[in-house]
mmCIF file with all atom_site columns, C-alpha atoms in Angstrom:
data_model
loop_
_atom_site.group_PDB
_atom_site.id
_atom_site.type_symbol
_atom_site.label_atom_id
_atom_site.label_alt_id
_atom_site.label_comp_id
_atom_site.label_asym_id
_atom_site.label_entity_id
_atom_site.label_seq_id
_atom_site.pdbx_PDB_ins_code
_atom_site.Cartn_x
_atom_site.Cartn_y
_atom_site.Cartn_z
_atom_site.occupancy
_atom_site.B_iso_or_equiv
_atom_site.pdbx_formal_charge
_atom_site.auth_seq_id
_atom_site.auth_comp_id
_atom_site.auth_asym_id
_atom_site.auth_atom_id
_atom_site.pdbx_PDB_model_num
ATOM 1   C CA . MET Y 1 1   ? 218.480 126.286 141.955 1.00 0.00 ? 1   MET Y CA 1
ATOM 2   C CA . PRO Y 1 2   ? 214.532 128.173 141.605 1.00 0.00 ? 2   PRO Y CA 1
ATOM 3   C CA . GLN Y 1 3   ? 212.958 129.312 144.742 1.00 0.00 ? 3   GLN Y CA 1
ATOM 4   C CA . GLU Y 1 4   ? 209.340 127.721 146.072 1.00 0.00 ? 4   GLU Y CA 1
ATOM 5   C CA . HIS Y 1 5   ? 206.558 130.219 145.412 1.00 0.00 ? 5   HIS Y CA 1
ATOM 6   C CA . HIS Y 1 6   ? 203.613 129.659 146.782 1.00 0.00 ? 6   HIS Y CA 1
ATOM 7   C CA . PHE Y 1 7   ? 200.181 131.405 145.711 1.00 0.00 ? 7   PHE Y CA 1
ATOM 8   C CA . GLY Y 1 8   ? 197.368 129.851 147.937 1.00 0.00 ? 8   GLY Y CA 1
ATOM 9   C CA . GLU Y 1 9   ? 197.113 126.226 147.624 1.00 0.00 ? 9   GLU Y CA 1
ATOM 10  C CA . GLY Y 1 10  ? 199.626 126.096 144.441 1.00 0.00 ? 10  GLY Y CA 1
ATOM 11  C CA . ILE Y 1 11  ? 203.066 126.038 143.307 1.00 0.00 ? 11  ILE Y CA 1
ATOM 12  C CA . ALA Y 1 12  ? 204.460 128.322 141.095 1.00 0.00 ? 12  ALA Y CA 1
ATOM 13  C CA . VAL Y 1 13  ? 207.289 126.934 140.197 1.00 0.00 ? 13  VAL Y CA 1
ATOM 14  C CA . PRO Y 1 14  ? 209.122 123.189 141.715 1.00 0.00 ? 14  PRO Y CA 1
ATOM 15  C CA . HIS Y 1 15  ? 212.473 122.838 143.207 1.00 0.00 ? 15  HIS Y CA 1
ATOM 16  C CA . PRO Y 1 16  ? 214.807 119.590 141.823 1.00 0.00 ? 16  PRO Y CA 1
ATOM 17  C CA . HIS Y 1 17  ? 212.830 117.141 144.780 1.00 0.00 ? 17  HIS Y CA 1
ATOM 18  C CA . ASP Y 1 18  ? 209.880 117.223 143.334 1.00 0.00 ? 18  ASP Y CA 1
ATOM 19  C CA . VAL Y 1 19  ? 208.667 114.419 141.387 1.00 0.00 ? 19  VAL Y CA 1
ATOM 20  C CA . LEU Y 1 20  ? 205.698 115.908 138.607 1.00 0.00 ? 20  LEU Y CA 1
ATOM 21  C CA . CYS Y 1 21  ? 203.205 113.779 137.188 1.00 0.00 ? 21  CYS Y CA 1
ATOM 22  C CA . GLY Y 1 22  ? 202.303 113.760 133.774 1.00 0.00 ? 22  GLY Y CA 1
ATOM 23  C CA . ARG Y 1 23  ? 204.473 113.394 130.453 1.00 0.00 ? 23  ARG Y CA 1
ATOM 24  C CA . GLY Y 1 24  ? 206.681 114.800 127.987 1.00 0.00 ? 24  GLY Y CA 1
ATOM 25  C CA . LYS Y 1 25  ? 209.837 116.547 128.057 1.00 0.00 ? 25  LYS Y CA 1
ATOM 26  C CA . SER Y 1 26  ? 209.811 118.328 130.679 1.00 0.00 ? 26  SER Y CA 1
ATOM 27  C CA . ALA Y 1 27  ? 208.466 115.971 133.316 1.00 0.00 ? 27  ALA Y CA 1
ATOM 28  C CA . ASN Y 1 28  ? 210.908 113.234 132.482 1.00 0.00 ? 28  ASN Y CA 1
ATOM 29  C CA . ASN Y 1 29  ? 213.731 115.353 132.240 1.00 0.00 ? 29  ASN Y CA 1
ATOM 30  C CA . HIS Y 1 30  ? 213.311 117.244 134.966 1.00 0.00 ? 30  HIS Y CA 1
ATOM 31  C CA . PRO Y 1 31  ? 215.728 116.240 138.218 1.00 0.00 ? 31  PRO Y CA 1
ATOM 32  C CA . GLY Y 1 32  ? 213.332 115.014 140.563 1.00 0.00 ? 32  GLY Y CA 1
ATOM 33  C CA . ASN Y 1 33  ? 211.489 112.539 138.321 1.00 0.00 ? 33  ASN Y CA 1
ATOM 34  C CA . VAL Y 1 34  ? 215.463 111.674 137.171 1.00 0.00 ? 34  VAL Y CA 1
ATOM 35  C CA . HIS Y 1 35  ? 216.052 110.883 140.681 1.00 0.00 ? 35  HIS Y CA 1
ATOM 36  C CA . PHE Y 1 36  ? 213.130 109.001 141.040 1.00 0.00 ? 36  PHE Y CA 1
ATOM 37  C CA . ARG Y 1 37  ? 213.431 106.424 137.622 1.00 0.00 ? 37  ARG Y CA 1
ATOM 38  C CA . SER Y 1 38  ? 216.956 105.707 138.917 1.00 0.00 ? 38  SER Y CA 1
ATOM 39  C CA . MET Y 1 39  ? 215.368 104.759 142.581 1.00 0.00 ? 39  MET Y CA 1
ATOM 40  C CA . ILE Y 1 40  ? 213.326 102.737 140.921 1.00 0.00 ? 40  ILE Y CA 1
ATOM 41  C CA . LYS Y 1 41  ? 215.472 100.861 138.881 1.00 0.00 ? 41  LYS Y CA 1
ATOM 42  C CA . ASN Y 1 42  ? 218.102 100.504 141.660 1.00 0.00 ? 42  ASN Y CA 1
ATOM 43  C CA . VAL Y 1 43  ? 215.148 98.185  143.264 1.00 0.00 ? 43  VAL Y CA 1
ATOM 44  C CA . LYS Y 1 44  ? 213.353 96.490  140.818 1.00 0.00 ? 44  LYS Y CA 1
ATOM 45  C CA . VAL Y 1 45  ? 215.228 93.626  140.586 1.00 0.00 ? 45  VAL Y CA 1
ATOM 46  C CA . MET Y 1 46  ? 214.064 92.937  144.507 1.00 0.00 ? 46  MET Y CA 1
ATOM 47  C CA . TYR Y 1 47  ? 210.464 94.035  143.922 1.00 0.00 ? 47  TYR Y CA 1
ATOM 48  C CA . VAL Y 1 48  ? 209.863 91.986  141.088 1.00 0.00 ? 48  VAL Y CA 1
ATOM 49  C CA . SER Y 1 49  ? 212.028 89.037  143.146 1.00 0.00 ? 49  SER Y CA 1
ATOM 50  C CA . CYS Y 1 50  ? 210.320 89.375  146.765 1.00 0.00 ? 50  CYS Y CA 1
ATOM 51  C CA . ARG Y 1 51  ? 207.164 88.200  147.913 1.00 0.00 ? 51  ARG Y CA 1
ATOM 52  C CA . LYS Y 1 52  ? 203.348 89.831  147.304 1.00 0.00 ? 52  LYS Y CA 1
ATOM 53  C CA . ARG Y 1 53  ? 203.011 90.868  150.977 1.00 0.00 ? 53  ARG Y CA 1
ATOM 54  C CA . ASN Y 1 54  ? 206.765 92.802  150.881 1.00 0.00 ? 54  ASN Y CA 1
ATOM 55  C CA . LYS Y 1 55  ? 205.933 94.936  147.493 1.00 0.00 ? 55  LYS Y CA 1
ATOM 56  C CA . LYS Y 1 56  ? 204.609 97.629  149.124 1.00 0.00 ? 56  LYS Y CA 1
ATOM 57  C CA . ASP Y 1 57  ? 206.871 98.324  151.186 1.00 0.00 ? 57  ASP Y CA 1
ATOM 58  C CA . PHE Y 1 58  ? 209.269 99.364  148.274 1.00 0.00 ? 58  PHE Y CA 1
ATOM 59  C CA . SER Y 1 59  ? 207.448 101.478 146.992 1.00 0.00 ? 59  SER Y CA 1
ATOM 60  C CA . TYR Y 1 60  ? 206.400 103.247 151.036 1.00 0.00 ? 60  TYR Y CA 1
ATOM 61  C CA . ALA Y 1 61  ? 210.225 103.367 150.692 1.00 0.00 ? 61  ALA Y CA 1
ATOM 62  C CA . ILE Y 1 62  ? 210.458 105.401 148.048 1.00 0.00 ? 62  ILE Y CA 1
ATOM 63  C CA . VAL Y 1 63  ? 207.642 108.210 148.551 1.00 0.00 ? 63  VAL Y CA 1
ATOM 64  C CA . GLN Y 1 64  ? 209.304 107.859 152.171 1.00 0.00 ? 64  GLN Y CA 1
ATOM 65  C CA . SER Y 1 65  ? 212.928 108.911 150.624 1.00 0.00 ? 65  SER Y CA 1
ATOM 66  C CA . ILE Y 1 66  ? 211.710 111.829 148.380 1.00 0.00 ? 66  ILE Y CA 1
ATOM 67  C CA . ARG Y 1 67  ? 209.254 113.438 151.061 1.00 0.00 ? 67  ARG Y CA 1
ATOM 68  C CA . ASN Y 1 68  ? 213.164 113.432 153.439 1.00 0.00 ? 68  ASN Y CA 1
ATOM 69  C CA . MET Y 1 69  ? 215.132 115.084 151.094 1.00 0.00 ? 69  MET Y CA 1
ATOM 70  C CA . ASP Y 1 70  ? 216.078 118.472 152.140 1.00 0.00 ? 70  ASP Y CA 1
ATOM 71  C CA . PRO Y 1 71  ? 214.368 120.359 151.099 1.00 0.00 ? 71  PRO Y CA 1
ATOM 72  C CA . PRO Y 1 72  ? 210.825 117.555 150.349 1.00 0.00 ? 72  PRO Y CA 1
ATOM 73  C CA . GLY Y 1 73  ? 210.557 116.310 147.786 1.00 0.00 ? 73  GLY Y CA 1
ATOM 74  C CA . ARG Y 1 74  ? 206.524 116.405 146.704 1.00 0.00 ? 74  ARG Y CA 1
ATOM 75  C CA . PHE Y 1 75  ? 204.999 114.725 143.986 1.00 0.00 ? 75  PHE Y CA 1
ATOM 76  C CA . LEU Y 1 76  ? 203.698 117.307 141.820 1.00 0.00 ? 76  LEU Y CA 1
ATOM 77  C CA . LYS Y 1 77  ? 200.677 117.596 139.637 1.00 0.00 ? 77  LYS Y CA 1
ATOM 78  C CA . LYS Y 1 78  ? 200.269 120.456 137.099 1.00 0.00 ? 78  LYS Y CA 1
ATOM 79  C CA . ASP Y 1 79  ? 196.111 122.208 137.210 1.00 0.00 ? 79  ASP Y CA 1
ATOM 80  C CA . ILE Y 1 80  ? 195.804 123.627 134.018 1.00 0.00 ? 80  ILE Y CA 1
ATOM 81  C CA . LYS Y 1 81  ? 193.477 126.142 134.771 1.00 0.00 ? 81  LYS Y CA 1
ATOM 82  C CA . THR Y 1 82  ? 196.158 127.735 137.383 1.00 0.00 ? 82  THR Y CA 1
ATOM 83  C CA . ASN Y 1 83  ? 199.261 126.336 135.833 1.00 0.00 ? 83  ASN Y CA 1
ATOM 84  C CA . LEU Y 1 84  ? 199.992 125.564 139.129 1.00 0.00 ? 84  LEU Y CA 1
ATOM 85  C CA . TRP Y 1 85  ? 200.910 122.740 140.870 1.00 0.00 ? 85  TRP Y CA 1
ATOM 86  C CA . HIS Y 1 86  ? 199.696 120.967 143.303 1.00 0.00 ? 86  HIS Y CA 1
ATOM 87  C CA . ASP Y 1 87  ? 201.016 117.553 145.658 1.00 0.00 ? 87  ASP Y CA 1
ATOM 88  C CA . ILE Y 1 88  ? 199.299 114.543 145.088 1.00 0.00 ? 88  ILE Y CA 1
ATOM 89  C CA . GLY Y 1 89  ? 199.452 113.385 148.416 1.00 0.00 ? 89  GLY Y CA 1
ATOM 90  C CA . ASP Y 1 90  ? 200.902 109.910 149.482 1.00 0.00 ? 90  ASP Y CA 1
ATOM 91  C CA . LYS Y 1 91  ? 198.754 107.105 148.173 1.00 0.00 ? 91  LYS Y CA 1
ATOM 92  C CA . HIS Y 1 92  ? 198.823 108.516 144.721 1.00 0.00 ? 92  HIS Y CA 1
ATOM 93  C CA . ALA Y 1 93  ? 202.298 108.811 145.400 1.00 0.00 ? 93  ALA Y CA 1
ATOM 94  C CA . LEU Y 1 94  ? 202.164 105.173 146.251 1.00 0.00 ? 94  LEU Y CA 1
ATOM 95  C CA . THR Y 1 95  ? 200.598 104.397 143.335 1.00 0.00 ? 95  THR Y CA 1
ATOM 96  C CA . LYS Y 1 96  ? 202.788 106.207 140.850 1.00 0.00 ? 96  LYS Y CA 1
ATOM 97  C CA . SER Y 1 97  ? 206.022 103.743 142.494 1.00 0.00 ? 97  SER Y CA 1
ATOM 98  C CA . ARG Y 1 98  ? 203.693 100.833 142.850 1.00 0.00 ? 98  ARG Y CA 1
ATOM 99  C CA . GLN Y 1 99  ? 202.943 101.472 138.500 1.00 0.00 ? 99  GLN Y CA 1
ATOM 100 C CA . ALA Y 1 100 ? 206.680 102.721 138.132 1.00 0.00 ? 100 ALA Y CA 1
ATOM 101 C CA . LEU Y 1 101 ? 208.014 99.623  140.026 1.00 0.00 ? 101 LEU Y CA 1
ATOM 102 C CA . ARG Y 1 102 ? 205.890 97.097  137.896 1.00 0.00 ? 102 ARG Y CA 1
ATOM 103 C CA . GLU Y 1 103 ? 206.637 98.166  134.425 1.00 0.00 ? 103 GLU Y CA 1
ATOM 104 C CA . GLY Y 1 104 ? 208.462 96.046  133.243 1.00 0.00 ? 104 GLY Y CA 1
ATOM 105 C CA . ALA Y 1 105 ? 208.423 93.233  135.187 1.00 0.00 ? 105 ALA Y CA 1
ATOM 106 C CA . PRO Y 1 106 ? 207.643 90.792  133.235 1.00 0.00 ? 106 PRO Y CA 1
ATOM 107 C CA . LYS Y 1 107 ? 210.984 91.375  131.020 1.00 0.00 ? 107 LYS Y CA 1
ATOM 108 C CA . VAL Y 1 108 ? 212.894 91.843  134.257 1.00 0.00 ? 108 VAL Y CA 1
ATOM 109 C CA . MET Y 1 109 ? 211.352 88.498  136.014 1.00 0.00 ? 109 MET Y CA 1
ATOM 110 C CA . GLU Y 1 110 ? 212.186 86.666  132.496 1.00 0.00 ? 110 GLU Y CA 1
ATOM 111 C CA . ALA Y 1 111 ? 215.574 88.324  132.823 1.00 0.00 ? 111 ALA Y CA 1
ATOM 112 C CA . ILE Y 1 112 ? 216.217 86.767  136.149 1.00 0.00 ? 112 ILE Y CA 1
ATOM 113 C CA . LYS Y 1 113 ? 214.938 83.186  135.247 1.00 0.00 ? 113 LYS Y CA 1
ATOM 114 C CA . LEU Y 1 114 ? 216.895 83.207  132.597 1.00 0.00 ? 114 LEU Y CA 1
ATOM 115 C CA . ALA Y 1 115 ? 220.193 83.525  134.979 1.00 0.00 ? 115 ALA Y CA 1
ATOM 116 C CA . ARG Y 1 116 ? 219.341 81.590  137.281 1.00 0.00 ? 116 ARG Y CA 1
ATOM 117 C CA . GLU Y 1 117 ? 219.002 78.917  134.466 1.00 0.00 ? 117 GLU Y CA 1
ATOM 118 C CA . GLN Y 1 118 ? 222.422 79.638  133.082 1.00 0.00 ? 118 GLN Y CA 1
ATOM 119 C CA . ASN Y 1 119 ? 223.789 79.310  136.919 1.00 0.00 ? 119 ASN Y CA 1
ATOM 120 C CA . GLN Y 1 120 ? 222.236 76.108  137.331 1.00 0.00 ? 120 GLN Y CA 1
ATOM 121 C CA . LYS Y 1 121 ? 224.058 74.585  133.700 1.00 0.00 ? 121 LYS Y CA 1
ATOM 122 C CA . LYS Y 1 122 ? 227.278 76.242  135.062 1.00 0.00 ? 122 LYS Y CA 1
ATOM 123 C CA . ASN Y 1 123 ? 226.709 74.794  138.142 1.00 0.00 ? 123 ASN Y CA 1
ATOM 124 C CA . GLU Y 1 124 ? 225.854 71.392  136.938 1.00 0.00 ? 124 GLU Y CA 1
ATOM 125 C CA . GLN Y 1 125 ? 228.703 71.107  134.562 1.00 0.00 ? 125 GLN Y CA 1
ATOM 126 C CA . GLU Y 1 126 ? 231.342 72.201  137.250 1.00 0.00 ? 126 GLU Y CA 1
ATOM 127 C CA . VAL Y 1 127 ? 229.987 69.107  139.136 1.00 0.00 ? 127 VAL Y CA 1
ATOM 128 C CA . ASP Y 1 128 ? 230.168 66.122  135.470 1.00 0.00 ? 128 ASP Y CA 1
ATOM 129 C CA . SER Y 1 129 ? 233.630 67.310  135.520 1.00 0.00 ? 129 SER Y CA 1
ATOM 130 C CA . ARG Y 1 130 ? 234.761 66.965  138.448 1.00 0.00 ? 130 ARG Y CA 1
ATOM 131 C CA . THR Y 1 131 ? 233.054 63.735  138.394 1.00 0.00 ? 131 THR Y CA 1
ATOM 132 C CA . LEU Y 1 132 ? 234.891 62.537  135.480 1.00 0.00 ? 132 LEU Y CA 1
ATOM 133 C CA . SER Y 1 133 ? 237.993 63.605  136.498 1.00 0.00 ? 133 SER Y CA 1
ATOM 134 C CA . LYS Y 1 134 ? 237.720 61.641  140.160 1.00 0.00 ? 134 LYS Y CA 1
#
């Protein structure tokens, strides 16, 4: 496991629990980002299905879960001038989590709707078959 090196306020080497902000293979394949996406995937159906007032609870729980790891996970963004990483803070981490939860939400909602319709048709067919067999 790489060691964490702090230079002033910056972090030279993120550890595996950190979530790296940015695009590209290195951020996408970082263990913390893989874990973050897995957490998002595990709650996305519940997130999409819940009431608007409860949605913030999901992003808060994800950020807290990352921050409560041992060692604590951080949400980091690289400063291209110094080549050091800096924690983006909870406000931006929550924004990142909310965005990840919303990503693909219309497709998830459509899949939920389709599953409900299929389930309703199945239930109606079962009721019809029971009625006919009497």
